[in-house]
mmCIF file of C-alpha atoms and ligand atoms in Angstrom:
data_model
loop_
_atom_site.group_PDB
_atom_site.id
_atom_site.type_symbol
_atom_site.label_atom_id
_atom_site.label_comp_id
_atom_site.label_asym_id
_atom_site.label_seq_id
_atom_site.Cartn_x
_atom_site.Cartn_y
_atom_site.Cartn_z
ATOM 1 C CA MET A 1 95.646 100.596 88.325
ATOM 2 C CA ASN A 2 95.192 102.273 91.120
ATOM 3 C CA ASN A 3 97.518 101.604 94.371
ATOM 4 C CA ASN A 4 97.982 103.419 97.296
ATOM 5 C CA THR A 5 97.658 100.557 100.786
ATOM 6 C CA PRO A 6 97.644 97.434 99.659
ATOM 7 C CA ALA A 7 96.267 95.016 102.369
ATOM 8 C CA PRO A 8 97.871 91.746 103.188
ATOM 9 C CA ALA A 9 95.858 88.561 102.585
ATOM 10 C CA THR A 10 97.989 86.305 104.663
ATOM 11 C CA GLY A 11 97.458 85.349 108.349
ATOM 12 C CA SER A 12 101.070 84.448 110.219
ATOM 13 C CA LYS A 13 101.218 80.523 109.409
ATOM 14 C CA VAL A 14 101.879 80.808 105.562
ATOM 15 C CA LYS A 15 101.931 77.751 103.283
ATOM 16 C CA MET A 16 105.077 78.867 101.168
ATOM 17 C CA LYS A 17 106.228 76.666 98.403
ATOM 18 C CA GLU A 18 109.764 74.872 98.332
ATOM 19 C CA SER A 19 111.133 77.053 95.273
ATOM 20 C CA ILE A 20 110.525 79.333 92.498
ATOM 21 C CA ARG A 21 112.302 80.141 89.584
ATOM 22 C CA VAL A 22 111.064 84.141 88.080
ATOM 23 C CA PHE A 23 112.338 86.091 84.674
ATOM 24 C CA ALA A 24 111.823 89.655 84.542
ATOM 25 C CA SER A 25 112.330 91.770 81.485
ATOM 26 C CA ALA A 26 114.404 94.882 80.305
ATOM 27 C CA THR A 27 112.565 98.179 80.430
ATOM 28 C CA VAL A 28 112.993 101.232 78.255
ATOM 29 C CA ALA A 29 112.118 104.154 80.979
ATOM 30 C CA ASN A 30 110.700 108.226 80.100
ATOM 31 C CA VAL A 31 110.183 106.588 76.204
ATOM 32 C CA VAL A 32 112.257 109.783 75.147
ATOM 33 C CA CYS A 33 109.434 113.070 76.210
ATOM 34 C CA GLY A 34 108.303 111.035 79.434
ATOM 35 C CA PHE A 35 110.814 111.902 81.911
ATOM 36 C CA ASP A 36 109.821 109.381 84.995
ATOM 37 C CA VAL A 37 106.116 108.506 83.782
ATOM 38 C CA LEU A 38 106.653 106.239 80.643
ATOM 39 C CA GLY A 39 108.015 102.750 80.044
ATOM 40 C CA PHE A 40 107.475 100.040 78.501
ATOM 41 C CA ALA A 41 108.959 96.574 78.514
ATOM 42 C CA VAL A 42 110.794 93.728 76.269
ATOM 43 C CA ASP A 43 110.827 90.293 75.785
ATOM 44 C CA ASN A 44 114.872 90.490 76.317
ATOM 45 C CA PRO A 45 117.207 90.828 77.850
ATOM 46 C CA GLY A 46 116.281 89.924 81.946
ATOM 47 C CA ASP A 47 116.992 89.027 85.080
ATOM 48 C CA GLU A 48 115.971 85.742 87.048
ATOM 49 C CA VAL A 49 115.625 85.291 90.462
ATOM 50 C CA VAL A 50 115.523 82.028 92.207
ATOM 51 C CA LEU A 51 113.619 81.764 95.644
ATOM 52 C CA ARG A 52 113.735 78.589 98.207
ATOM 53 C CA LYS A 53 112.022 78.186 101.571
ATOM 54 C CA SER A 54 114.694 77.018 104.281
ATOM 55 C CA ASP A 55 114.266 76.227 107.665
ATOM 56 C CA LYS A 56 117.129 79.022 108.884
ATOM 57 C CA PRO A 57 114.850 82.571 109.904
ATOM 58 C CA GLY A 58 115.421 85.389 107.597
ATOM 59 C CA LEU A 59 116.434 86.445 104.127
ATOM 60 C CA VAL A 60 120.123 85.094 102.506
ATOM 61 C CA ILE A 61 121.660 85.916 99.060
ATOM 62 C CA THR A 62 123.265 82.586 98.410
ATOM 63 C CA LYS A 63 124.312 83.346 94.813
ATOM 64 C CA VAL A 64 124.595 86.016 92.475
ATOM 65 C CA THR A 65 125.950 85.820 88.868
ATOM 66 C CA GLY A 66 126.533 87.806 85.732
ATOM 67 C CA ASP A 67 127.248 91.165 88.202
ATOM 68 C CA GLU A 68 131.130 90.402 87.947
ATOM 69 C CA GLY A 69 130.845 90.292 91.714
ATOM 70 C CA ARG A 70 129.834 94.204 91.882
ATOM 71 C CA LEU A 71 126.440 93.690 93.529
ATOM 72 C CA PRO A 72 126.178 93.495 97.701
ATOM 73 C CA THR A 73 124.981 90.301 98.787
ATOM 74 C CA GLU A 74 124.016 92.128 102.053
ATOM 75 C CA PRO A 75 120.227 91.811 101.902
ATOM 76 C CA GLU A 76 119.191 95.209 103.456
ATOM 77 C CA ARG A 77 122.090 96.910 100.736
ATOM 78 C CA ASN A 78 120.486 94.433 97.609
ATOM 79 C CA THR A 79 117.824 95.349 95.925
ATOM 80 C CA VAL A 80 116.015 92.438 95.432
ATOM 81 C CA GLY A 81 116.704 91.791 99.203
ATOM 82 C CA VAL A 82 114.592 94.981 100.360
ATOM 83 C CA SER A 83 111.696 94.599 97.905
ATOM 84 C CA ILE A 84 111.385 91.394 99.345
ATOM 85 C CA SER A 85 112.338 92.133 102.814
ATOM 86 C CA ASN A 86 109.483 94.765 102.697
ATOM 87 C CA PHE A 87 107.003 92.261 101.224
ATOM 88 C CA LEU A 88 107.910 90.141 103.944
ATOM 89 C CA ARG A 89 107.509 93.286 106.792
ATOM 90 C CA HIS A 90 104.352 94.224 105.210
ATOM 91 C CA ILE A 91 102.652 91.312 106.202
ATOM 92 C CA GLY A 92 104.006 90.683 109.494
ATOM 93 C CA GLU A 93 106.288 87.629 108.235
ATOM 94 C CA ASP A 94 110.065 89.068 108.657
ATOM 95 C CA ASN A 95 111.125 86.001 110.127
ATOM 96 C CA LEU A 96 110.644 83.197 106.946
ATOM 97 C CA GLY A 97 113.269 81.551 105.915
ATOM 98 C CA ILE A 98 113.941 82.413 102.249
ATOM 99 C CA GLU A 99 117.085 81.856 100.374
ATOM 100 C CA ILE A 100 117.246 83.676 97.312
ATOM 101 C CA GLU A 101 119.441 83.351 94.131
ATOM 102 C CA LEU A 102 119.767 86.376 91.561
ATOM 103 C CA HIS A 103 120.916 85.468 87.991
ATOM 104 C CA LYS A 104 122.036 89.378 86.171
ATOM 105 C CA LYS A 105 121.561 88.041 82.484
ATOM 106 C CA MET A 106 121.889 92.335 81.618
ATOM 107 C CA PRO A 107 124.458 94.482 81.978
ATOM 108 C CA LEU A 108 124.536 96.763 85.023
ATOM 109 C CA GLY A 109 124.132 100.949 84.480
ATOM 110 C CA SER A 110 123.081 100.114 80.999
ATOM 111 C CA GLY A 111 119.350 101.895 81.038
ATOM 112 C CA LEU A 112 117.740 98.966 80.846
ATOM 113 C CA GLY A 113 115.985 98.850 84.302
ATOM 114 C CA SER A 114 118.188 95.958 85.577
ATOM 115 C CA SER A 115 117.442 96.947 89.201
ATOM 116 C CA ALA A 116 114.017 97.184 88.318
ATOM 117 C CA ALA A 117 113.953 93.523 86.522
ATOM 118 C CA SER A 118 115.439 92.382 89.717
ATOM 119 C CA SER A 119 113.120 94.171 92.057
ATOM 120 C CA VAL A 120 110.252 92.946 90.467
ATOM 121 C CA ALA A 121 111.439 89.138 90.047
ATOM 122 C CA GLY A 122 112.090 88.805 94.096
ATOM 123 C CA VAL A 123 108.703 90.688 94.313
ATOM 124 C CA PHE A 124 106.587 88.648 91.848
ATOM 125 C CA ALA A 125 108.361 85.395 93.042
ATOM 126 C CA VAL A 126 108.129 85.655 96.924
ATOM 127 C CA ASN A 127 104.216 86.569 96.499
ATOM 128 C CA GLN A 128 104.088 83.487 94.306
ATOM 129 C CA LEU A 129 106.128 81.367 96.778
ATOM 130 C CA LEU A 130 103.493 82.501 99.634
ATOM 131 C CA GLY A 131 100.435 81.396 97.454
ATOM 132 C CA ASN A 132 99.007 84.671 95.992
ATOM 133 C CA PRO A 133 98.062 87.047 99.616
ATOM 134 C CA PHE A 134 98.452 90.044 97.058
ATOM 135 C CA LYS A 135 97.100 90.763 93.823
ATOM 136 C CA GLN A 136 99.977 91.659 91.041
ATOM 137 C CA GLU A 137 99.252 95.023 90.796
ATOM 138 C CA ASP A 138 99.666 95.794 94.647
ATOM 139 C CA LEU A 139 103.058 94.468 94.524
ATOM 140 C CA LEU A 140 104.342 97.730 92.790
ATOM 141 C CA PRO A 141 105.297 99.765 96.127
ATOM 142 C CA PHE A 142 107.520 96.730 97.243
ATOM 143 C CA ALA A 143 109.420 96.696 93.746
ATOM 144 C CA MET A 144 109.719 100.540 93.999
ATOM 145 C CA GLU A 145 111.818 100.361 97.102
ATOM 146 C CA GLY A 146 114.394 98.402 95.258
ATOM 147 C CA GLU A 147 114.594 100.829 92.623
ATOM 148 C CA ARG A 148 115.084 103.400 95.702
ATOM 149 C CA ILE A 149 118.079 101.653 97.645
ATOM 150 C CA ALA A 150 119.473 100.964 93.741
ATOM 151 C CA CYS A 151 119.417 104.874 92.508
ATOM 152 C CA GLY A 152 118.120 106.854 95.278
ATOM 153 C CA SER A 153 114.894 107.319 94.015
ATOM 154 C CA ALA A 154 111.710 105.127 94.179
ATOM 155 C CA HIS A 155 110.730 106.245 90.231
ATOM 156 C CA ALA A 156 108.107 103.540 88.741
ATOM 157 C CA ASP A 157 108.520 103.995 84.601
ATOM 158 C CA ASN A 158 110.750 100.831 85.058
ATOM 159 C CA VAL A 159 109.780 98.493 87.820
ATOM 160 C CA ALA A 160 105.376 99.190 86.535
ATOM 161 C CA PRO A 161 106.126 97.793 82.857
ATOM 162 C CA ALA A 162 108.510 94.877 84.389
ATOM 163 C CA LEU A 163 105.735 94.033 86.583
ATOM 164 C CA PHE A 164 102.162 94.856 84.550
ATOM 165 C CA GLY A 165 104.094 94.009 81.073
ATOM 166 C CA GLY A 166 103.399 96.352 78.291
ATOM 167 C CA PHE A 167 103.375 100.088 78.072
ATOM 168 C CA VAL A 168 102.659 102.171 81.198
ATOM 169 C CA LEU A 169 101.870 105.593 82.330
ATOM 170 C CA VAL A 170 102.344 106.548 86.075
ATOM 171 C CA ARG A 171 99.714 108.794 85.862
ATOM 172 C CA SER A 172 100.556 109.943 89.455
ATOM 173 C CA TYR A 173 103.003 108.652 92.476
ATOM 174 C CA ASP A 174 101.211 110.461 95.240
ATOM 175 C CA PRO A 175 98.415 108.459 94.652
ATOM 176 C CA LEU A 176 100.265 105.754 92.984
ATOM 177 C CA ASP A 177 98.165 105.715 89.370
ATOM 178 C CA VAL A 178 99.475 103.527 86.804
ATOM 179 C CA VAL A 179 97.653 102.736 83.604
ATOM 180 C CA ARG A 180 98.309 100.458 81.026
ATOM 181 C CA ILE A 181 98.521 102.002 77.322
ATOM 182 C CA PRO A 182 97.656 100.178 74.450
ATOM 183 C CA VAL A 183 100.201 99.930 71.432
ATOM 184 C CA PRO A 184 100.053 98.704 67.905
ATOM 185 C CA GLU A 185 100.660 95.114 67.091
ATOM 186 C CA ASN A 186 103.482 95.888 64.875
ATOM 187 C CA LEU A 187 105.292 97.827 67.045
ATOM 188 C CA PHE A 188 109.176 97.084 67.437
ATOM 189 C CA CYS A 189 111.950 98.184 69.552
ATOM 190 C CA THR A 190 115.740 97.975 69.056
ATOM 191 C CA ILE A 191 117.942 98.371 72.185
ATOM 192 C CA ILE A 192 121.609 99.201 71.284
ATOM 193 C CA HIS A 193 123.797 99.134 74.675
ATOM 194 C CA PRO A 194 126.885 100.854 74.256
ATOM 195 C CA GLN A 195 130.084 99.616 76.124
ATOM 196 C CA ILE A 196 130.306 102.075 78.530
ATOM 197 C CA GLU A 197 128.199 102.894 81.652
ATOM 198 C CA VAL A 198 126.107 105.485 83.593
ATOM 199 C CA GLN A 199 124.805 105.359 86.999
ATOM 200 C CA THR A 200 121.268 106.708 86.886
ATOM 201 C CA LYS A 201 122.229 108.230 90.339
ATOM 202 C CA ASP A 202 124.908 110.427 88.535
ATOM 203 C CA ALA A 203 122.856 111.341 85.207
ATOM 204 C CA ARG A 204 119.931 111.775 87.760
ATOM 205 C CA SER A 205 122.134 114.606 89.910
ATOM 206 C CA ILE A 206 122.760 116.584 86.663
ATOM 207 C CA LEU A 207 119.502 117.278 85.594
ATOM 208 C CA ARG A 208 117.697 120.948 86.296
ATOM 209 C CA LYS A 209 115.465 121.228 89.186
ATOM 210 C CA GLN A 210 113.432 123.958 87.406
ATOM 211 C CA ILE A 211 112.465 124.048 83.951
ATOM 212 C CA PRO A 212 111.460 127.177 81.489
ATOM 213 C CA MET A 213 107.303 127.098 80.585
ATOM 214 C CA LYS A 214 107.803 127.540 77.562
ATOM 215 C CA ASP A 215 110.231 124.030 77.615
ATOM 216 C CA ALA A 216 107.332 122.726 79.737
ATOM 217 C CA VAL A 217 104.583 123.393 77.074
ATOM 218 C CA VAL A 218 106.737 121.533 74.367
ATOM 219 C CA GLN A 219 107.614 118.726 76.290
ATOM 220 C CA TRP A 220 103.486 117.985 77.743
ATOM 221 C CA GLY A 221 102.729 118.545 73.641
ATOM 222 C CA ASN A 222 105.142 115.758 73.088
ATOM 223 C CA VAL A 223 103.998 113.391 75.693
ATOM 224 C CA ALA A 224 99.770 113.765 74.909
ATOM 225 C CA GLY A 225 100.728 113.679 71.086
ATOM 226 C CA LEU A 226 102.933 110.207 71.684
ATOM 227 C CA ILE A 227 99.698 108.362 73.907
ATOM 228 C CA SER A 228 97.753 109.570 71.173
ATOM 229 C CA GLY A 229 100.028 108.097 68.380
ATOM 230 C CA LEU A 230 99.642 104.687 70.194
ATOM 231 C CA PHE A 231 96.343 104.531 70.936
ATOM 232 C CA MET A 232 95.346 105.762 67.325
ATOM 233 C CA SER A 233 98.588 103.866 66.293
ATOM 234 C CA ASP A 234 99.634 106.452 64.402
ATOM 235 C CA TYR A 235 102.983 105.736 62.950
ATOM 236 C CA ASP A 236 104.169 110.070 61.969
ATOM 237 C CA LEU A 237 102.451 110.659 65.504
ATOM 238 C CA ILE A 238 104.429 108.401 67.884
ATOM 239 C CA GLY A 239 107.570 109.780 66.170
ATOM 240 C CA ARG A 240 106.732 113.322 65.418
ATOM 241 C CA SER A 241 106.038 113.643 69.181
ATOM 242 C CA MET A 242 109.230 111.492 70.512
ATOM 243 C CA GLN A 243 111.243 114.456 71.554
ATOM 244 C CA ASP A 244 112.481 115.746 74.763
ATOM 245 C CA VAL A 245 114.030 119.442 74.751
ATOM 246 C CA ILE A 246 114.187 118.771 79.020
ATOM 247 C CA VAL A 247 116.266 115.537 79.811
ATOM 248 C CA GLU A 248 117.927 115.018 76.283
ATOM 249 C CA PRO A 249 119.931 117.925 75.891
ATOM 250 C CA VAL A 250 121.237 117.207 79.585
ATOM 251 C CA ARG A 251 122.492 113.377 79.102
ATOM 252 C CA SER A 252 123.192 113.138 76.019
ATOM 253 C CA ILE A 253 126.685 114.402 77.446
ATOM 254 C CA LEU A 254 127.011 111.284 78.913
ATOM 255 C CA ILE A 255 126.573 109.492 75.697
ATOM 256 C CA PRO A 256 129.752 109.796 73.045
ATOM 257 C CA GLY A 257 128.435 110.317 69.745
ATOM 258 C CA TYR A 258 125.407 110.579 70.953
ATOM 259 C CA HIS A 259 123.975 112.748 67.900
ATOM 260 C CA GLU A 260 125.410 110.281 65.241
ATOM 261 C CA VAL A 261 124.164 106.981 66.520
ATOM 262 C CA LYS A 262 120.378 108.934 67.119
ATOM 263 C CA GLU A 263 120.676 110.171 63.614
ATOM 264 C CA SER A 264 121.942 106.909 61.939
ATOM 265 C CA ALA A 265 118.494 105.121 63.507
ATOM 266 C CA LEU A 266 116.464 108.371 61.972
ATOM 267 C CA GLN A 267 118.253 107.278 58.590
ATOM 268 C CA ALA A 268 117.460 103.763 58.688
ATOM 269 C CA GLY A 269 113.777 104.102 58.686
ATOM 270 C CA ALA A 270 113.143 104.574 62.705
ATOM 271 C CA LEU A 271 109.856 106.572 63.836
ATOM 272 C CA GLY A 272 112.145 108.148 66.706
ATOM 273 C CA CYS A 273 115.110 107.834 68.939
ATOM 274 C CA GLY A 274 116.049 108.653 72.210
ATOM 275 C CA ILE A 275 118.356 107.490 75.232
ATOM 276 C CA SER A 276 116.484 104.408 77.292
ATOM 277 C CA GLY A 277 115.741 105.070 80.924
ATOM 278 C CA SER A 278 119.153 107.415 81.940
ATOM 279 C CA GLY A 279 121.381 105.915 79.363
ATOM 280 C CA PRO A 280 124.114 104.861 77.819
ATOM 281 C CA SER A 281 121.472 102.803 75.946
ATOM 282 C CA LEU A 282 119.603 104.432 73.275
ATOM 283 C CA PHE A 283 116.197 103.143 71.619
ATOM 284 C CA ALA A 284 114.469 103.627 69.170
ATOM 285 C CA LEU A 285 110.802 102.472 67.974
ATOM 286 C CA SER A 286 109.958 101.080 64.344
ATOM 287 C CA LYS A 287 106.919 99.721 62.948
ATOM 288 C CA ASP A 288 108.228 95.956 61.567
ATOM 289 C CA GLU A 289 110.380 94.137 62.484
ATOM 290 C CA ASP A 290 112.473 94.287 59.673
ATOM 291 C CA THR A 291 113.352 98.058 59.705
ATOM 292 C CA ALA A 292 114.219 97.216 63.638
ATOM 293 C CA LYS A 293 116.953 95.447 62.357
ATOM 294 C CA SER A 294 118.246 97.282 59.997
ATOM 295 C CA VAL A 295 118.067 100.476 62.218
ATOM 296 C CA GLY A 296 120.023 98.379 64.976
ATOM 297 C CA GLU A 297 122.875 97.280 62.632
ATOM 298 C CA GLU A 298 123.038 101.113 61.537
ATOM 299 C CA MET A 299 123.168 102.177 65.108
ATOM 300 C CA SER A 300 125.584 99.595 65.787
ATOM 301 C CA ARG A 301 127.955 100.830 62.694
ATOM 302 C CA ALA A 302 127.578 104.340 64.276
ATOM 303 C CA PHE A 303 129.506 103.136 67.595
ATOM 304 C CA GLN A 304 131.862 101.194 66.123
ATOM 305 C CA ARG A 305 133.114 104.228 63.935
ATOM 306 C CA MET A 306 133.893 105.684 67.258
ATOM 307 C CA GLN A 307 135.440 102.556 68.272
ATOM 308 C CA ILE A 308 132.342 101.786 71.040
ATOM 309 C CA GLY A 309 131.599 97.971 71.065
ATOM 310 C CA SER A 310 127.508 97.355 71.384
ATOM 311 C CA GLU A 311 125.492 94.650 71.936
ATOM 312 C CA VAL A 312 121.718 95.240 70.137
ATOM 313 C CA TYR A 313 118.141 93.819 71.296
ATOM 314 C CA VAL A 314 115.212 93.889 69.361
ATOM 315 C CA SER A 315 111.697 92.918 70.621
ATOM 316 C CA ARG A 316 108.230 93.746 70.154
ATOM 317 C CA ILE A 317 106.828 95.716 73.139
ATOM 318 C CA ASN A 318 106.367 92.793 75.921
ATOM 319 C CA ASN A 319 102.964 92.194 77.156
ATOM 320 C CA GLU A 320 103.172 89.509 79.553
ATOM 321 C CA GLY A 321 104.918 91.055 82.441
ATOM 322 C CA PRO A 322 106.992 88.435 84.976
ATOM 323 C CA LEU A 323 107.515 84.484 83.931
ATOM 324 C CA ILE A 324 107.287 81.808 86.187
ATOM 325 C CA ILE A 325 110.207 79.980 84.451
ATOM 326 C CA GLU A 326 110.123 76.568 87.536
HETATM 327 N N1 HSE B 401 113.277 108.192 84.780
HETATM 328 C C1 HSE B 401 114.431 107.710 85.386
HETATM 329 C C2 HSE B 401 115.709 108.236 85.063
HETATM 330 C C3 HSE B 401 114.861 106.108 84.865
HETATM 331 O O1 HSE B 401 115.602 108.823 84.091
HETATM 332 O O2 HSE B 401 116.300 108.721 85.872
HETATM 333 C C4 HSE B 401 115.928 105.482 85.150
HETATM 334 O O3 HSE B 401 116.300 104.134 84.511
#
C-alpha cells in the first residue's frame, strides 16, 4: 500500500445514503520495539460512528456517548469531525450536511488507539455514505489528521491497522508507505487496561529526542527479528524480539507496577509483553487462546495486588478492518 495524494473520484453532485453505522476496533501500536511503525488490530473493544444525511449544510456532532462528557463536540476539535471534514474538503464538498454520532466503547487515554478507532470509523463511514469515492487505502491520510488533533502527532501505527486490519508496518511516512505483515493463525493477544490514564501527548513529550547508536542497533535487530518471526510463524523468534531498549525504559515509569505485571505475563507463558501504544495498557502475545486467557488472569492479579483495578481483553489479530453495522 502506497499512499501520497489521493485523487478524489467524485464531483460536486454526490449522492448520499441516508445513514450508516460503522465499528472500528482498538489497536496495539508500537508492538514493543516498533515505535511509531508497527501496530495491529484486535477484535474488541472498538468505537462506533453513525452518520446521517442532513438538509442543513455542514457537520454537526449530535451525540457522544461513553466519554463521560469529556470529548469536545465542536467538529473542528473532535477527532471524528476533523478527519471527516478533511475528507470532505479534499473532495470539494465542505458544505454537505452530515450529522455525526460517536459512541466510545473503549476507555480514553488507554493506549488502545481510542482516537484512531473513532477517526477510522468516521472516515470509513463518510466514504461509504458517499458511495466510496476513495479506495480504502486512500483514506489513511484523513484518519491521520484525526490523530494529529488528538495528540499533536499524525502517527499512523494505530490508524493504519484500524483501517486495514491485521498487523501493519508503516515503512515510511514521507512518502506514506504501509505494508501488511502476515501473522501466525494461532497468535493471540491479551490486553490489560489498568484503571489509570496516560495522555499520548505527555507520553511522547518525555521521550528522548536522540538515541545512542548501540541502542539503535539493538532496536532494529529486534524489529527485523519480530517481522521475520511473524513471516516464519516462529513463536520463539517473535518472543525473543519483543524487547525495547528505547521507549519502554522511559514510559514504564508512568505505569505503576509495570515490571511486576510484565513478569507475571511472561511467567504465565506469554511470548512477550510490553506497553500498548503509549500506555497505560499492557499487551502480551501468546501462541494459543488458553495461554492468552491465563496470561490475562495473572496480569490482572498482579494489578490487584497493587489495588489497581483492570479490564482484560483477549483476541486474535483482527484481519477485517472496520465493519458496517447498519
Ligand atoms: N506510536 C504512538 C506512541 C502510539 O507510542 O506515541 C500512540 O498510541
